[in-house]
């Protein structure tokens, strides 16, 4: 038995998968959007399973509070300020050298969503906000790409697999974005690390079914789980999938067309606000920026970002694409003022 055969020998013994399914996995491409609690678990499972190419997209960097549930990072990653997608890729490549792991440090917006997501076989939702989820849903429906939605708060989680043209989409289930403050978040309700592990594993399993030629076995509808009480619930969405959904039935894509967008957003589970540039231009010269800001305070820089400490507990992290994460506040006006003061944006 050669090394490759031995690596997946236990997996191919599983009858629904078999060698044929394993070969299909090896020739497939999965995109994981968000390398946090759910995304890190899903990415690890897909890489270990032998999916040929796994692209990791994330806009952020790890913090100490992430380590309780985000399984691809360590304390050194936090200290170095390495972007999540890069740190995750470094770890995953050591896990399985046969898989092509591609890290992408970017925020998915209507400007780049099709370029980042358009050429893959499945999309995994590891995001923490509905704005990005609607974008994923619209790209998937427009391009005919299956995607697996997931969410986790406290001990509760949900999974929903969307197969364009065959099942209900996210907008069938949630026609309009929830109003700010109406839903619990990991910042307000907390989250168990085990919750994200279970939900991320379910998402990866759904993706493996799709990639291995077992789409007929995909779980239909919405699966909701409460790990604390041990309750599992399956909700049928058949009635929703036959209604006149603006996205999957009428092919209206407002998020993808940029009709709905924000330039500032509070990041889930942390005292931080992301400020997006109004227009994308050429990449920022991070080296020159680091030199300029170092005259004003403590600076930590790497090839992906410059982190400038404004004062104790308050910092700016500037990415080459112009995004800035202001850590230490949840007030958008203050975050904008700091960006304008130090970056002139």
Short mmCIF file of C-alpha atoms in Angstrom, two decimals:
data_model
loop_
_atom_site.label_atom_id
_atom_site.label_comp_id
_atom_site.label_asym_id
_atom_site.label_seq_id
_atom_site.Cartn_x
_atom_site.Cartn_y
_atom_site.Cartn_z
CA UNK A 1 0.00 0.00 0.00
CA UNK A 2 1.49 3.37 -0.99
CA UNK A 3 1.51 6.38 1.29
CA UNK A 4 -1.47 8.06 -0.36
CA UNK A 5 -3.61 4.93 -0.19
CA UNK A 6 -2.70 4.41 3.45
CA UNK A 7 -3.58 7.99 4.43
CA UNK A 8 -7.22 7.58 3.39
CA UNK A 9 -7.52 3.82 3.92
CA UNK A 10 -10.06 4.08 6.76
CA UNK A 11 -12.10 6.69 4.96
CA UNK A 12 -12.50 4.73 1.71
CA UNK A 13 -13.75 1.74 3.71
CA UNK A 14 -16.87 3.80 4.41
CA UNK A 15 -19.19 2.40 1.73
CA UNK A 16 -20.95 5.61 0.62
CA UNK A 17 -17.56 7.18 -0.06
CA UNK A 18 -15.30 4.38 -1.39
CA UNK A 19 -12.32 4.95 -3.67
CA UNK A 20 -14.43 6.63 -6.33
CA UNK A 21 -15.63 9.23 -3.87
CA UNK A 22 -12.11 9.74 -2.57
CA UNK A 23 -10.86 10.38 -6.10
CA UNK A 24 -13.60 12.95 -6.60
CA UNK A 25 -12.60 14.69 -3.37
CA UNK A 26 -9.01 14.88 -4.59
CA UNK A 27 -10.08 16.66 -7.77
CA UNK A 28 -12.40 19.14 -6.01
CA UNK A 29 -12.03 22.68 -4.70
CA UNK A 30 -13.69 24.00 -1.54
CA UNK A 31 -13.71 27.60 -0.34
CA UNK A 32 -13.99 28.29 3.38
CA UNK A 33 -15.13 31.86 4.04
CA UNK A 34 -14.09 32.86 7.54
CA UNK A 35 -11.40 31.01 9.48
CA UNK A 36 -12.90 31.49 12.92
CA UNK A 37 -14.73 28.97 15.09
CA UNK A 38 -16.74 27.21 12.37
CA UNK A 39 -14.37 27.79 9.47
CA UNK A 40 -11.30 26.46 11.25
CA UNK A 41 -13.08 23.21 12.15
CA UNK A 42 -14.49 22.78 8.64
CA UNK A 43 -11.16 23.57 6.97
CA UNK A 44 -9.31 21.08 9.15
CA UNK A 45 -11.84 18.33 8.35
CA UNK A 46 -11.70 18.99 4.60
CA UNK A 47 -7.91 19.03 4.49
CA UNK A 48 -7.67 15.81 6.50
CA UNK A 49 -10.29 14.23 4.22
CA UNK A 50 -8.16 14.94 1.16
CA UNK A 51 -10.11 17.62 -0.70
CA UNK A 52 -7.71 18.60 -3.49
CA UNK A 53 -7.75 22.38 -3.05
CA UNK A 54 -8.98 24.34 -0.05
CA UNK A 55 -9.08 28.13 -0.26
CA UNK A 56 -9.23 30.04 3.01
CA UNK A 57 -10.63 33.58 3.00
CA UNK A 58 -10.53 35.75 6.10
CA UNK A 59 -10.16 39.46 6.80
CA UNK A 60 -8.99 39.26 10.40
CA UNK A 61 -6.16 38.21 12.70
CA UNK A 62 -6.38 35.93 15.78
CA UNK A 63 -6.81 37.26 19.30
CA UNK A 64 -6.38 35.52 22.64
CA UNK A 65 -10.14 35.09 23.14
CA UNK A 66 -10.29 33.12 19.87
CA UNK A 67 -8.12 30.26 21.12
CA UNK A 68 -10.92 28.75 23.22
CA UNK A 69 -12.74 27.59 20.06
CA UNK A 70 -10.72 28.38 16.91
CA UNK A 71 -8.69 25.22 16.49
CA UNK A 72 -6.05 26.28 13.95
CA UNK A 73 -4.33 29.01 16.00
CA UNK A 74 -1.91 29.20 18.90
CA UNK A 75 -0.54 31.89 21.21
CA UNK A 76 2.38 32.59 18.86
CA UNK A 77 -0.06 33.49 16.08
CA UNK A 78 -1.73 35.99 18.39
CA UNK A 79 1.58 37.59 19.39
CA UNK A 80 2.79 37.86 15.81
CA UNK A 81 -0.46 39.29 14.47
CA UNK A 82 -0.43 36.86 11.56
CA UNK A 83 -3.70 36.97 9.57
CA UNK A 84 -6.02 34.06 10.28
CA UNK A 85 -6.02 32.66 6.75
CA UNK A 86 -2.21 32.65 6.64
CA UNK A 87 -1.76 31.09 10.10
CA UNK A 88 -4.43 28.49 9.34
CA UNK A 89 -2.83 27.59 6.01
CA UNK A 90 0.58 27.15 7.61
CA UNK A 91 -0.87 24.65 10.08
CA UNK A 92 -3.02 22.83 7.53
CA UNK A 93 -0.14 22.35 5.10
CA UNK A 94 1.73 20.47 7.83
CA UNK A 95 -1.38 18.38 8.39
CA UNK A 96 -1.67 17.16 4.79
CA UNK A 97 0.98 18.04 2.22
CA UNK A 98 -1.13 16.47 -0.56
CA UNK A 99 -3.75 19.21 -0.35
CA UNK A 100 -3.28 22.62 -1.95
CA UNK A 101 -4.16 25.18 0.73
CA UNK A 102 -4.49 28.76 -0.51
CA UNK A 103 -4.73 31.58 2.07
CA UNK A 104 -6.44 34.80 0.99
CA UNK A 105 -6.31 37.83 3.28
CA UNK A 106 -9.37 39.77 2.16
CA UNK A 107 -12.80 41.00 3.13
CA UNK A 108 -15.48 39.65 0.81
CA UNK A 109 -17.52 42.49 -0.67
CA UNK A 110 -19.69 42.95 -3.76
CA UNK A 111 -16.55 44.12 -5.57
CA UNK A 112 -14.58 40.89 -5.20
CA UNK A 113 -17.09 38.18 -4.28
CA UNK A 114 -17.40 36.63 -7.73
CA UNK A 115 -13.63 36.62 -8.26
CA UNK A 116 -13.00 34.96 -4.89
CA UNK A 117 -15.87 32.47 -4.96
CA UNK A 118 -16.80 31.92 -8.59
CA UNK A 119 -14.46 29.04 -9.40
CA UNK A 120 -15.02 26.33 -6.79
CA UNK A 121 -17.20 23.30 -6.17
CA UNK A 122 -18.59 24.20 -2.75
CA UNK A 123 -18.61 27.19 -0.38
CA UNK A 124 -18.47 26.79 3.41
CA UNK A 125 -19.93 29.57 5.56
CA UNK A 126 -17.65 30.40 8.48
CA UNK A 127 -18.79 34.02 8.71
CA UNK A 128 -20.30 35.92 11.60
CA UNK A 129 -22.62 38.41 9.88
CA UNK A 130 -25.64 38.35 7.59
CA UNK A 131 -24.26 40.88 5.13
CA UNK A 132 -21.54 38.46 4.07
CA UNK A 133 -23.92 35.49 4.18
CA UNK A 134 -26.29 37.19 1.76
CA UNK A 135 -23.32 37.78 -0.55
CA UNK A 136 -22.38 34.08 -0.38
CA UNK A 137 -25.98 33.14 -1.07
CA UNK A 138 -26.22 35.41 -4.10
CA UNK A 139 -22.94 34.27 -5.64
CA UNK A 140 -23.97 30.65 -5.07
CA UNK A 141 -27.40 31.15 -6.66
CA UNK A 142 -26.03 33.16 -9.57
CA UNK A 143 -23.23 30.70 -10.33
CA UNK A 144 -24.98 27.47 -9.37
CA UNK A 145 -22.49 26.62 -6.60
CA UNK A 146 -23.70 24.63 -3.56
CA UNK A 147 -22.94 26.21 -0.20
CA UNK A 148 -23.27 25.16 3.42
CA UNK A 149 -24.53 27.76 5.88
CA UNK A 150 -23.71 27.42 9.55
CA UNK A 151 -24.12 29.39 12.76
CA UNK A 152 -23.33 28.83 16.43
CA UNK A 153 -24.10 30.75 19.62
CA UNK A 154 -23.88 29.46 23.19
CA UNK A 155 -24.64 25.74 23.01
CA UNK A 156 -26.91 26.09 19.98
CA UNK A 157 -26.09 25.78 16.31
CA UNK A 158 -27.66 25.39 12.90
CA UNK A 159 -26.66 23.98 9.52
CA UNK A 160 -28.38 24.45 6.17
CA UNK A 161 -27.16 23.18 2.81
CA UNK A 162 -28.19 25.21 -0.22
CA UNK A 163 -28.17 23.56 -3.64
CA UNK A 164 -29.22 26.22 -6.18
CA UNK A 165 -32.22 25.15 -8.21
CA UNK A 166 -33.03 22.27 -5.87
CA UNK A 167 -33.44 23.64 -2.35
CA UNK A 168 -34.45 26.75 -0.46
CA UNK A 169 -31.77 29.43 -0.24
CA UNK A 170 -30.84 31.65 2.71
CA UNK A 171 -33.14 34.44 1.59
CA UNK A 172 -36.05 31.99 1.43
CA UNK A 173 -35.43 31.39 5.13
CA UNK A 174 -34.47 34.96 6.12
CA UNK A 175 -35.97 37.38 3.56
CA UNK A 176 -34.51 40.50 5.21
CA UNK A 177 -31.43 41.07 7.38
CA UNK A 178 -32.18 41.02 11.11
CA UNK A 179 -32.15 44.44 12.72
CA UNK A 180 -28.94 45.23 14.64
CA UNK A 181 -29.14 44.05 18.22
CA UNK A 182 -32.09 41.70 17.67
CA UNK A 183 -30.06 38.48 17.52
CA UNK A 184 -27.71 37.06 20.16
CA UNK A 185 -24.02 37.09 19.29
CA UNK A 186 -20.95 35.43 20.73
CA UNK A 187 -20.24 38.80 22.35
CA UNK A 188 -23.58 38.90 24.19
CA UNK A 189 -24.34 35.22 24.76
CA UNK A 190 -20.95 33.54 24.59
CA UNK A 191 -20.20 30.25 22.88
CA UNK A 192 -18.96 26.81 23.86
CA UNK A 193 -15.98 25.56 21.90
CA UNK A 194 -17.73 22.22 21.51
CA UNK A 195 -20.67 23.89 19.78
CA UNK A 196 -18.53 25.22 16.96
CA UNK A 197 -16.74 21.87 16.70
CA UNK A 198 -20.01 19.99 16.15
CA UNK A 199 -21.48 22.53 13.72
CA UNK A 200 -18.22 22.87 11.78
CA UNK A 201 -17.98 19.08 11.52
CA UNK A 202 -21.55 18.87 10.20
CA UNK A 203 -20.79 21.56 7.62
CA UNK A 204 -17.68 19.70 6.47
CA UNK A 205 -19.64 16.44 6.25
CA UNK A 206 -22.24 18.08 4.03
CA UNK A 207 -19.44 19.44 1.83
CA UNK A 208 -17.84 15.99 1.60
CA UNK A 209 -21.17 14.53 0.45
CA UNK A 210 -21.44 17.16 -2.28
CA UNK A 211 -17.84 16.80 -3.45
CA UNK A 212 -17.74 12.99 -3.40
CA UNK A 213 -20.81 12.46 -5.57
CA UNK A 214 -23.24 11.87 -2.71
CA UNK A 215 -25.42 14.95 -3.09
CA UNK A 216 -28.52 12.76 -2.76
CA UNK A 217 -27.57 12.16 0.88
CA UNK A 218 -27.35 15.85 1.81
CA UNK A 219 -29.52 16.75 4.79
CA UNK A 220 -32.54 18.65 3.52
CA UNK A 221 -33.90 21.67 5.36
CA UNK A 222 -32.46 23.31 8.46
CA UNK A 223 -30.82 21.28 11.21
CA UNK A 224 -30.86 22.91 14.66
CA UNK A 225 -28.92 21.52 17.62
CA UNK A 226 -28.72 22.32 21.32
CA UNK A 227 -25.66 20.58 22.74
CA UNK A 228 -26.53 21.50 26.32
CA UNK A 229 -29.94 19.81 26.31
CA UNK A 230 -29.09 17.22 23.68
CA UNK A 231 -31.98 18.24 21.44
CA UNK A 232 -31.76 17.92 17.64
CA UNK A 233 -34.42 19.32 15.33
CA UNK A 234 -34.91 19.06 11.57
CA UNK A 235 -37.01 21.79 9.98
CA UNK A 236 -38.37 21.20 6.47
CA UNK A 237 -37.99 24.14 4.10
CA UNK A 238 -39.87 22.64 1.16
CA UNK A 239 -42.72 25.14 1.45
CA UNK A 240 -40.23 28.01 1.36
CA UNK A 241 -38.42 26.73 -1.72
CA UNK A 242 -41.54 27.01 -3.89
CA UNK A 243 -42.34 30.60 -2.95
CA UNK A 244 -41.31 33.59 -5.05
CA UNK A 245 -37.90 34.21 -3.46
CA UNK A 246 -36.25 37.37 -4.86
CA UNK A 247 -32.87 35.64 -5.00
CA UNK A 248 -33.25 32.03 -6.11
CA UNK A 249 -36.52 32.46 -8.03
CA UNK A 250 -36.43 36.00 -9.41
CA UNK A 251 -32.63 36.29 -9.66
CA UNK A 252 -32.42 39.63 -7.89
CA UNK A 253 -28.96 40.11 -6.34
CA UNK A 254 -28.93 43.42 -4.40
CA UNK A 255 -25.95 42.59 -2.17
CA UNK A 256 -23.87 41.34 -5.08
CA UNK A 257 -24.73 44.45 -7.08
CA UNK A 258 -23.68 46.73 -4.21
CA UNK A 259 -27.12 48.14 -3.48
CA UNK A 260 -26.82 47.12 0.17
CA UNK A 261 -23.43 47.64 1.78
CA UNK A 262 -21.75 49.22 4.77
CA UNK A 263 -18.37 50.86 5.16
CA UNK A 264 -18.15 50.32 8.92
CA UNK A 265 -19.13 47.31 11.00
CA UNK A 266 -18.67 46.11 14.57
CA UNK A 267 -16.90 42.74 14.57
CA UNK A 268 -18.63 39.87 16.32
CA UNK A 269 -17.41 38.91 19.76
CA UNK A 270 -14.87 41.68 20.25
CA UNK A 271 -14.33 45.35 20.96
CA UNK A 272 -13.46 46.20 17.37
CA UNK A 273 -14.80 48.07 14.35
CA UNK A 274 -13.76 47.47 10.75
CA UNK A 275 -13.58 50.52 8.49
CA UNK A 276 -13.60 49.87 4.74
CA UNK A 277 -12.19 52.34 2.22
CA UNK A 278 -14.83 54.03 0.11
CA UNK A 279 -12.93 53.10 -3.04
CA UNK A 280 -10.39 50.36 -3.68
CA UNK A 281 -7.18 51.66 -5.19
CA UNK A 282 -3.64 50.30 -5.40
CA UNK A 283 -2.36 48.33 -2.38
CA UNK A 284 -1.04 50.34 0.55
CA UNK A 285 2.73 50.48 0.98
CA UNK A 286 2.79 48.87 4.41
CA UNK A 287 6.52 49.39 4.87
CA UNK A 288 6.26 53.14 4.41
CA UNK A 289 3.16 53.29 6.58
CA UNK A 290 4.95 51.43 9.38
CA UNK A 291 7.85 53.89 9.24
CA UNK A 292 5.52 56.87 9.43
CA UNK A 293 3.42 55.51 12.30
CA UNK A 294 6.47 54.34 14.25
CA UNK A 295 7.24 58.02 14.88
CA UNK A 296 3.96 58.29 16.77
CA UNK A 297 3.84 55.07 18.76
CA UNK A 298 4.48 51.33 18.95
CA UNK A 299 4.17 49.51 15.63
CA UNK A 300 4.13 45.79 14.80
CA UNK A 301 4.25 44.94 11.11
CA UNK A 302 4.36 41.89 8.86
CA UNK A 303 3.81 41.36 5.12
CA UNK A 304 0.03 41.48 5.56
CA UNK A 305 -0.71 44.29 8.00
CA UNK A 306 0.60 47.11 10.18
CA UNK A 307 -0.63 47.30 13.77
CA UNK A 308 -0.31 50.72 15.43
CA UNK A 309 -0.93 51.14 19.16
CA UNK A 310 -2.73 54.44 19.68
CA UNK A 311 -2.81 54.00 23.45
CA UNK A 312 -3.03 51.13 25.90
CA UNK A 313 -5.93 48.94 24.77
CA UNK A 314 -6.58 50.87 21.56
CA UNK A 315 -4.95 50.01 18.24
CA UNK A 316 -5.31 50.26 14.46
CA UNK A 317 -4.57 47.27 12.21
CA UNK A 318 -4.20 48.37 8.60
CA UNK A 319 -4.28 45.85 5.75
CA UNK A 320 -2.78 46.35 2.30
CA UNK A 321 -6.26 46.49 0.72
CA UNK A 322 -7.08 49.60 2.74
CA UNK A 323 -9.21 48.01 5.45
CA UNK A 324 -8.57 49.11 9.02
CA UNK A 325 -9.67 47.26 12.15
CA UNK A 326 -9.90 49.57 15.16
CA UNK A 327 -9.52 47.41 18.27
CA UNK A 328 -10.57 48.66 21.70
CA UNK A 329 -13.90 50.29 20.82
CA UNK A 330 -17.34 49.38 19.51
CA UNK A 331 -18.22 52.99 18.66
CA UNK A 332 -18.22 53.55 14.90
CA UNK A 333 -17.87 57.37 15.11
CA UNK A 334 -14.79 57.03 17.31
CA UNK A 335 -13.31 54.37 15.03
CA UNK A 336 -13.84 56.60 11.98
CA UNK A 337 -12.29 59.55 13.79
CA UNK A 338 -9.16 57.56 14.67
CA UNK A 339 -8.77 56.34 11.09
CA UNK A 340 -9.16 59.88 9.80
CA UNK A 341 -6.70 61.22 12.37
CA UNK A 342 -3.89 58.75 11.76
CA UNK A 343 -4.49 57.58 8.20
CA UNK A 344 -6.23 60.54 6.62
CA UNK A 345 -9.01 58.30 5.30
#
